[in-house]
């Protein structure tokens, strides 16, 4: 017997499926429609006037008149909006600012307009309904749901615009039909200290009938482990027998897959998403697949720059009709929140062109190319997952950095800082295979190893809590914050080295 919620969700899911089929079958037309709606809406803004939006007759005109900018380059306009000026990047004022603390810069204020907020909510809803359509199962709507997120308490800018973390802002948009199911309580959700918050969440939820759990993997793992400690249960299936959907996003899930399989205790469907403060870009639309459907009717116009050309003086700016499979692209967006030719810093790879599906491959500024190897996030994720699947062990978190001037005076190398929950029995063989897997994935790295320019990687074993302690020291524990997989410098590496006794 189906509940009213289940019946309604299945009908709604069918409708969303047909809508998705409609725009995904005419992707170029869908993107052109978004493009012209954005240009028309912002023609009279300060940015639109400064960049002659009124004279734009084609996408090529737009690309000639609007350069690619990152946050720092767009910040003079953003600062005007923060100060309360209207009609700067988008008509009127934004409804919110999502305040983020980047790993490569200071605080950022990302505008969220009413139009963008609607698309963020719709995309999250459609991701869930797509899962319902694929599984014909909406039982998770009958139980309790938890979204591990930042505090919904919002500050205000001097001009009165509410400001906070994106996850905290979205807490204000939970639809009424989910409010009774939602956990934790508002009071607990408002706790700023992450460790204190997790303890309170465990106290509130450990006896609940939890059916849906959502959050970034490292922080969900922390919640799960404290639940098991509290209840003396072996896994989440014992704690929550009706738990049947895990929703995640923000980081690649593959390195966490083995550990979460143990934590679940049974097969739990996983729904992967790609949300950001700048927009909701994609979500998983197939069962048992980590490929993400790029949302082409979502108030966002996409451009793509091959990463090998990103730092060129005039890099090519491709639209979806120009992209190819297997190429690493920097993601550039223009949105109904007033971000124009904006480089969000992420890199993606297309894995399907009909429909357009992507995988997030890393960050344009998060790579190692100290010797020309240009190793990216998806490559180290793959290498770690492959190695763990062969050797066993459990990895909680890791990051990679170049060691250009080794203390022993030998050849330079890549240094992997790995926090193990359960280390492999043979760490030396583990490191050798890890290096071979990366060589298979990156031909430049392979050539440098084989040519004697680099020696094979060094794995530094860290305590399980090492990255939690590091993030805590940086004031970034919990919420949407995440550790970069790799950096081209040793800032994080040096902090980890100083804080932890390392051994080969």
XYZ file of C-alpha atoms in Angstrom:
504
model
C 0.000 0.000 0.000
C 1.500 3.321 -1.107
C 1.279 6.458 1.001
C -0.102 9.694 -0.453
C 3.449 11.080 -0.529
C 4.686 8.081 -2.526
C 1.840 8.272 -5.033
C 2.312 12.026 -5.494
C 6.077 11.656 -5.892
C 5.723 8.949 -8.557
C 3.317 11.091 -10.586
C 5.564 14.132 -10.201
C 8.636 12.064 -11.091
C 7.026 11.001 -14.369
C 6.338 14.637 -15.225
C 9.932 15.680 -14.454
C 11.193 12.780 -16.582
C 9.222 13.999 -19.597
C 10.411 17.579 -19.051
C 14.014 16.415 -18.850
C 13.639 14.344 -22.014
C 12.260 17.412 -23.783
C 15.214 19.753 -23.169
C 17.948 17.079 -23.205
C 16.932 15.977 -26.727
C 17.460 19.506 -28.059
C 20.498 20.571 -26.027
C 21.896 23.267 -28.312
C 18.510 24.958 -28.655
C 18.020 24.731 -24.863
C 21.336 26.452 -24.223
C 20.706 29.146 -26.819
C 17.354 29.870 -25.189
C 19.065 30.280 -21.804
C 21.793 32.464 -23.342
C 19.408 34.959 -24.947
C 17.189 35.139 -21.867
C 20.246 36.070 -19.762
C 21.483 38.715 -22.207
C 18.048 40.308 -22.547
C 17.453 40.389 -18.788
C 20.818 42.022 -17.967
C 21.053 44.453 -20.903
C 20.331 47.475 -18.707
C 22.593 46.535 -15.794
C 25.913 48.231 -15.105
C 27.717 45.142 -16.363
C 25.454 44.887 -19.420
C 26.055 48.509 -20.370
C 29.812 48.271 -19.769
C 29.997 45.228 -22.034
C 27.538 46.447 -24.694
C 24.981 43.694 -24.247
C 22.625 45.681 -26.498
C 24.916 45.099 -29.470
C 25.327 41.342 -28.955
C 23.998 39.411 -31.953
C 25.686 36.061 -31.341
C 27.496 33.963 -28.776
C 30.741 34.917 -30.512
C 29.931 38.615 -29.898
C 29.446 37.827 -26.211
C 32.797 36.028 -26.053
C 34.529 38.942 -27.751
C 32.988 41.487 -25.383
C 33.000 39.572 -22.086
C 36.351 38.121 -20.981
C 36.671 35.046 -18.792
C 37.043 36.136 -15.177
C 37.548 34.394 -11.867
C 36.176 35.765 -8.599
C 39.056 38.154 -7.979
C 38.645 39.689 -11.440
C 34.856 40.010 -11.079
C 35.055 41.290 -7.495
C 34.885 45.045 -8.344
C 31.344 44.424 -9.575
C 30.502 42.065 -6.713
C 31.735 44.610 -4.179
C 29.299 47.177 -5.581
C 26.480 44.693 -5.034
C 27.692 43.938 -1.496
C 27.635 47.679 -0.817
C 23.947 47.755 -1.740
C 23.984 49.109 -5.294
C 21.208 47.849 -7.555
C 21.228 46.670 -11.185
C 24.949 45.955 -11.195
C 25.332 42.356 -12.390
C 21.639 41.452 -12.524
C 18.446 43.530 -12.245
C 17.731 44.612 -8.676
C 19.589 43.130 -5.722
C 20.365 39.491 -4.962
C 18.174 37.725 -2.429
C 21.210 36.268 -0.631
C 24.974 36.085 -0.698
C 26.562 32.673 -0.335
C 29.744 33.322 1.596
C 32.486 30.844 0.869
C 36.057 30.539 2.085
C 38.038 29.284 -0.865
C 41.197 27.220 -0.653
C 42.988 29.509 -3.110
C 41.625 32.876 -1.965
C 39.861 34.561 0.915
C 36.127 34.898 1.492
C 33.910 35.156 -1.552
C 30.412 36.622 -1.754
C 28.491 34.757 -4.446
C 25.176 36.442 -5.312
C 22.042 34.289 -5.244
C 19.097 35.962 -6.954
C 15.479 34.869 -6.643
C 15.776 33.298 -10.090
C 18.869 31.316 -9.106
C 17.324 30.203 -5.808
C 14.354 28.773 -7.710
C 16.678 26.789 -9.968
C 18.738 25.516 -7.013
C 15.594 24.214 -5.301
C 14.120 22.775 -8.496
C 17.331 20.924 -9.341
C 17.646 19.330 -5.899
C 13.995 18.284 -6.087
C 14.385 16.924 -9.629
C 17.419 14.883 -8.624
C 15.314 13.084 -6.009
C 12.373 12.677 -8.394
C 14.668 11.262 -11.074
C 15.764 8.650 -8.549
C 12.098 7.880 -7.872
C 11.450 7.550 -11.610
C 14.397 5.176 -12.029
C 13.606 2.980 -9.036
C 9.798 3.336 -8.852
C 10.475 3.645 -5.137
C 9.617 6.686 -3.020
C 9.592 5.036 0.405
C 12.279 7.401 1.675
C 9.579 10.117 1.791
C 7.788 8.258 4.598
C 10.649 8.386 7.091
C 12.983 10.978 8.546
C 15.539 12.792 6.418
C 18.724 14.532 7.416
C 20.737 17.034 5.406
C 24.079 17.633 7.104
C 24.657 21.297 6.415
C 25.936 24.603 7.705
C 24.077 26.803 10.155
C 20.940 28.460 8.735
C 21.643 31.531 10.872
C 22.410 34.275 8.361
C 24.319 37.482 8.825
C 23.521 40.617 6.861
C 25.765 42.787 4.771
C 25.842 46.500 5.458
C 23.150 46.872 2.817
C 20.929 44.304 4.550
C 21.333 41.293 2.251
C 21.247 37.970 4.195
C 24.568 36.146 3.945
C 25.736 32.654 4.911
C 26.870 29.271 3.636
C 24.891 27.887 0.719
C 23.846 24.824 2.723
C 22.554 27.114 5.472
C 20.673 29.268 2.972
C 18.978 26.239 1.401
C 17.650 25.264 4.844
C 15.260 28.203 4.449
C 13.789 26.631 1.308
C 12.834 23.164 2.533
C 9.288 22.672 1.170
C 6.455 22.407 3.667
C 5.686 18.794 2.781
C 9.179 17.785 3.970
C 9.353 19.946 7.109
C 7.869 17.301 9.407
C 10.313 14.695 8.126
C 13.387 16.878 8.290
C 16.092 16.521 10.936
C 17.882 17.766 12.968
C 15.901 20.425 14.807
C 16.372 24.054 13.871
C 18.117 24.672 17.210
C 20.679 21.938 16.592
C 21.169 23.017 12.990
C 22.116 26.479 14.233
C 25.104 25.204 16.229
C 28.233 26.634 14.620
C 30.874 24.339 16.139
C 30.886 21.214 13.966
C 32.024 18.729 16.603
C 29.418 19.979 19.068
C 26.820 19.932 16.318
C 27.497 16.310 15.338
C 27.134 15.193 18.956
C 23.762 16.970 19.177
C 22.626 15.505 15.851
C 23.500 12.005 17.066
C 21.504 12.553 20.260
C 18.472 13.718 18.268
C 18.554 11.109 15.531
C 19.884 7.805 16.880
C 16.391 6.502 17.689
C 14.701 7.917 14.581
C 13.422 6.094 11.510
C 15.956 7.662 9.163
C 15.376 6.880 5.474
C 17.375 9.550 3.602
C 20.777 10.937 4.592
C 22.601 13.635 2.650
C 25.949 15.378 2.989
C 29.606 15.599 1.975
C 31.299 12.181 2.518
C 33.954 13.017 5.160
C 31.436 14.757 7.416
C 28.764 12.082 6.920
C 31.396 9.480 7.808
C 32.073 11.332 11.049
C 28.327 11.330 11.817
C 28.008 7.612 11.040
C 30.927 6.641 13.246
C 29.614 8.641 16.196
C 26.202 7.026 15.691
C 27.737 3.546 15.862
C 29.690 4.538 18.958
C 26.513 5.844 20.595
C 24.287 2.882 19.692
C 26.925 0.124 19.812
C 25.751 -1.011 16.368
C 27.987 -2.375 13.620
C 26.652 -0.333 10.704
C 23.944 2.076 9.531
C 21.562 -0.695 8.522
C 21.447 -1.763 12.152
C 21.038 1.823 13.373
C 18.465 2.746 10.716
C 16.849 -0.411 9.245
C 14.783 1.633 6.745
C 17.672 3.784 5.497
C 17.409 3.504 1.701
C 18.918 6.571 -0.005
C 22.228 8.398 0.395
C 22.576 11.730 -1.424
C 26.008 13.259 -1.805
C 27.949 15.866 -3.754
C 30.744 18.377 -3.462
C 33.610 15.884 -3.762
C 34.309 12.756 -5.809
C 32.727 9.820 -4.014
C 34.958 7.078 -5.441
C 37.744 7.284 -2.806
C 35.121 6.882 -0.054
C 33.185 4.071 -1.728
C 34.784 1.108 0.054
C 34.454 2.647 3.509
C 30.831 3.663 2.963
C 29.971 0.170 1.769
C 31.140 -1.063 5.177
C 29.337 1.728 7.002
C 26.055 1.054 5.183
C 26.080 -2.673 5.991
C 23.958 -3.398 2.901
C 23.502 -2.038 -0.607
C 22.161 1.514 -0.319
C 21.346 3.515 -3.470
C 23.673 6.494 -3.881
C 22.506 9.649 -5.639
C 25.398 11.897 -6.659
C 24.879 15.597 -7.373
C 26.927 18.608 -8.462
C 25.700 21.701 -6.595
C 27.724 24.830 -5.892
C 27.130 28.333 -4.595
C 27.281 29.509 -8.217
C 24.562 27.127 -9.421
C 23.282 23.559 -9.507
C 25.044 22.084 -12.512
C 24.293 18.388 -12.742
C 22.968 15.282 -11.044
C 23.008 11.526 -11.510
C 20.172 10.449 -13.793
C 21.005 6.734 -14.095
C 21.126 3.986 -11.505
C 24.541 2.588 -10.594
C 26.389 5.313 -12.481
C 28.523 8.204 -11.310
C 27.929 10.082 -14.579
C 26.078 13.361 -14.075
C 23.489 14.857 -16.419
C 24.476 18.455 -17.244
C 21.458 20.708 -16.650
C 21.054 22.810 -19.783
C 17.770 24.619 -18.994
C 18.728 25.785 -15.529
C 19.448 29.501 -15.892
C 23.113 28.767 -16.668
C 24.943 29.181 -19.984
C 28.031 26.965 -20.142
C 31.369 27.404 -21.867
C 34.345 25.076 -21.764
C 38.071 25.762 -22.109
C 40.466 22.830 -22.617
C 42.614 22.843 -19.496
C 45.805 22.706 -21.537
C 44.821 26.085 -23.036
C 43.306 27.657 -19.923
C 46.265 29.905 -19.137
C 46.782 30.960 -22.782
C 46.358 34.646 -23.596
C 43.258 33.942 -25.750
C 42.038 30.429 -24.937
C 39.265 28.845 -27.042
C 35.802 29.098 -25.467
C 33.669 26.178 -26.571
C 29.938 25.632 -26.191
C 28.333 22.224 -25.805
C 28.144 21.747 -29.573
C 31.957 21.828 -29.725
C 33.000 19.603 -26.816
C 34.521 16.146 -27.178
C 34.568 13.038 -25.036
C 37.471 12.471 -22.670
C 38.911 16.008 -22.805
C 39.533 17.859 -19.574
C 37.737 21.237 -19.619
C 37.641 24.218 -17.282
C 34.000 25.066 -16.608
C 32.932 28.644 -17.425
C 29.423 29.879 -16.600
C 27.113 32.839 -17.113
C 24.083 32.784 -14.837
C 20.832 34.398 -13.781
C 22.653 35.499 -10.621
C 24.859 37.839 -12.676
C 28.045 35.819 -13.026
C 29.344 36.462 -16.545
C 32.085 34.433 -18.256
C 32.840 33.207 -14.754
C 35.467 30.559 -14.113
C 34.312 28.620 -11.064
C 37.619 26.746 -10.852
C 36.249 23.250 -11.513
C 37.271 20.972 -14.356
C 34.994 18.442 -16.008
C 35.195 15.632 -18.547
C 32.354 14.683 -20.881
C 31.526 10.984 -20.749
C 28.428 11.195 -22.975
C 27.278 13.621 -25.650
C 23.751 12.263 -26.030
C 22.623 13.338 -23.529
C 25.433 15.519 -22.211
C 26.833 13.867 -19.111
C 29.961 14.821 -17.206
C 32.283 13.809 -14.429
C 34.010 16.371 -12.242
C 37.736 15.856 -12.729
C 39.225 18.364 -10.291
C 40.081 22.022 -9.816
C 41.913 24.173 -12.359
C 44.222 25.457 -9.600
C 44.462 22.107 -7.825
C 46.986 20.081 -9.757
C 50.600 19.029 -9.664
C 52.719 20.127 -12.573
C 56.013 20.927 -10.878
C 57.757 18.975 -13.650
C 55.234 19.245 -16.502
C 53.168 16.200 -15.476
C 49.878 18.080 -14.842
C 48.328 15.456 -12.588
C 44.685 16.261 -11.821
C 42.207 15.277 -9.118
C 40.345 12.556 -11.009
C 43.650 10.783 -11.700
C 44.712 10.568 -8.070
C 41.165 9.565 -7.071
C 41.249 6.742 -9.617
C 44.710 5.584 -8.540
C 43.772 5.488 -4.865
C 40.480 3.679 -5.478
C 42.195 1.096 -7.698
C 44.967 0.472 -5.184
C 42.651 0.190 -2.177
C 40.410 -2.259 -4.050
C 43.448 -4.520 -4.550
C 45.268 -4.168 -1.234
C 42.383 -3.523 1.120
C 42.621 -1.079 3.967
C 40.435 1.942 4.516
C 41.395 5.477 3.566
C 39.676 8.310 5.390
C 41.246 11.221 3.496
C 44.343 12.089 1.484
C 46.114 14.856 -0.392
C 49.148 14.933 -2.689
C 51.964 17.490 -3.026
C 55.297 17.668 -4.889
C 58.555 17.335 -2.968
C 60.966 19.281 -5.173
C 63.940 19.345 -2.795
C 63.933 16.077 -0.835
C 65.691 16.122 2.543
C 67.775 13.108 1.494
C 69.068 14.909 -1.603
C 67.690 12.302 -4.015
C 65.299 12.677 -6.919
C 62.114 14.666 -6.340
C 58.805 12.851 -5.948
C 55.090 13.143 -5.301
C 54.262 12.827 -1.617
C 50.892 11.300 -0.700
C 49.623 12.201 2.768
C 47.128 9.483 3.644
C 44.989 9.199 6.772
C 44.071 5.521 7.128
C 41.221 4.189 9.236
C 42.743 0.794 8.592
C 46.127 0.729 6.828
C 47.086 -2.041 4.376
C 49.407 -4.714 5.740
C 52.125 -3.952 3.184
C 52.429 -0.184 2.830
C 55.553 -0.434 0.646
C 53.775 -2.555 -1.975
C 50.717 -0.349 -1.631
C 52.828 2.718 -2.525
C 54.417 0.944 -5.514
C 51.055 -0.005 -6.986
C 49.615 3.426 -6.256
C 52.428 4.941 -8.295
C 51.974 2.434 -11.147
C 48.251 3.173 -11.279
C 48.957 6.890 -11.594
C 51.525 6.195 -14.324
C 48.870 4.271 -16.254
C 46.459 7.178 -15.906
C 48.904 9.982 -16.744
C 51.410 9.411 -19.542
C 53.447 12.518 -18.689
C 53.977 11.278 -15.156
C 54.910 7.844 -16.523
C 57.560 9.377 -18.779
C 59.047 11.384 -15.919
C 59.333 8.258 -13.742
C 60.746 6.115 -16.525
C 63.127 8.895 -17.601
C 64.600 9.234 -14.124
C 63.353 12.796 -13.602
C 61.141 11.702 -10.690
C 61.305 8.746 -8.362
C 58.142 6.799 -7.474
C 55.791 8.365 -4.975
C 56.227 8.325 -1.220
C 53.211 7.528 0.963
C 53.186 9.186 4.355
C 50.858 7.485 6.790
C 48.889 9.877 9.004
C 46.613 9.281 11.985
C 42.955 8.809 11.103
C 42.023 12.197 12.570
C 44.829 14.140 10.857
C 42.707 15.919 8.274
C 39.903 16.626 10.726
C 42.470 18.277 12.977
C 43.920 20.204 10.038
C 40.521 21.489 8.922
C 39.710 22.423 12.507
C 42.939 24.420 12.765
C 41.955 26.272 9.584
C 38.437 27.015 10.899
C 36.911 24.881 8.134
C 35.594 21.851 9.982
C 32.281 20.542 8.651
C 29.578 21.992 6.366
C 30.658 22.290 2.713
C 34.378 22.567 3.393
C 36.659 19.973 1.871
C 40.378 19.206 1.670
C 41.954 19.756 -1.770
C 43.066 16.454 -3.262
C 46.281 17.963 -4.546
C 48.152 21.245 -4.737
C 51.134 22.457 -6.717
C 52.737 23.818 -3.554
C 53.397 22.429 -0.064
C 51.241 24.681 2.103
C 48.942 21.864 3.249
C 51.767 19.323 3.189
C 53.896 21.440 5.501
C 51.005 21.956 7.917
C 50.350 18.215 8.040
C 54.047 17.466 8.468
C 54.348 19.940 11.335
C 51.244 18.602 13.096
C 51.849 14.862 12.693
C 54.791 12.509 13.230
C 55.271 11.090 9.740
C 56.814 7.795 8.747
C 57.455 6.103 5.414
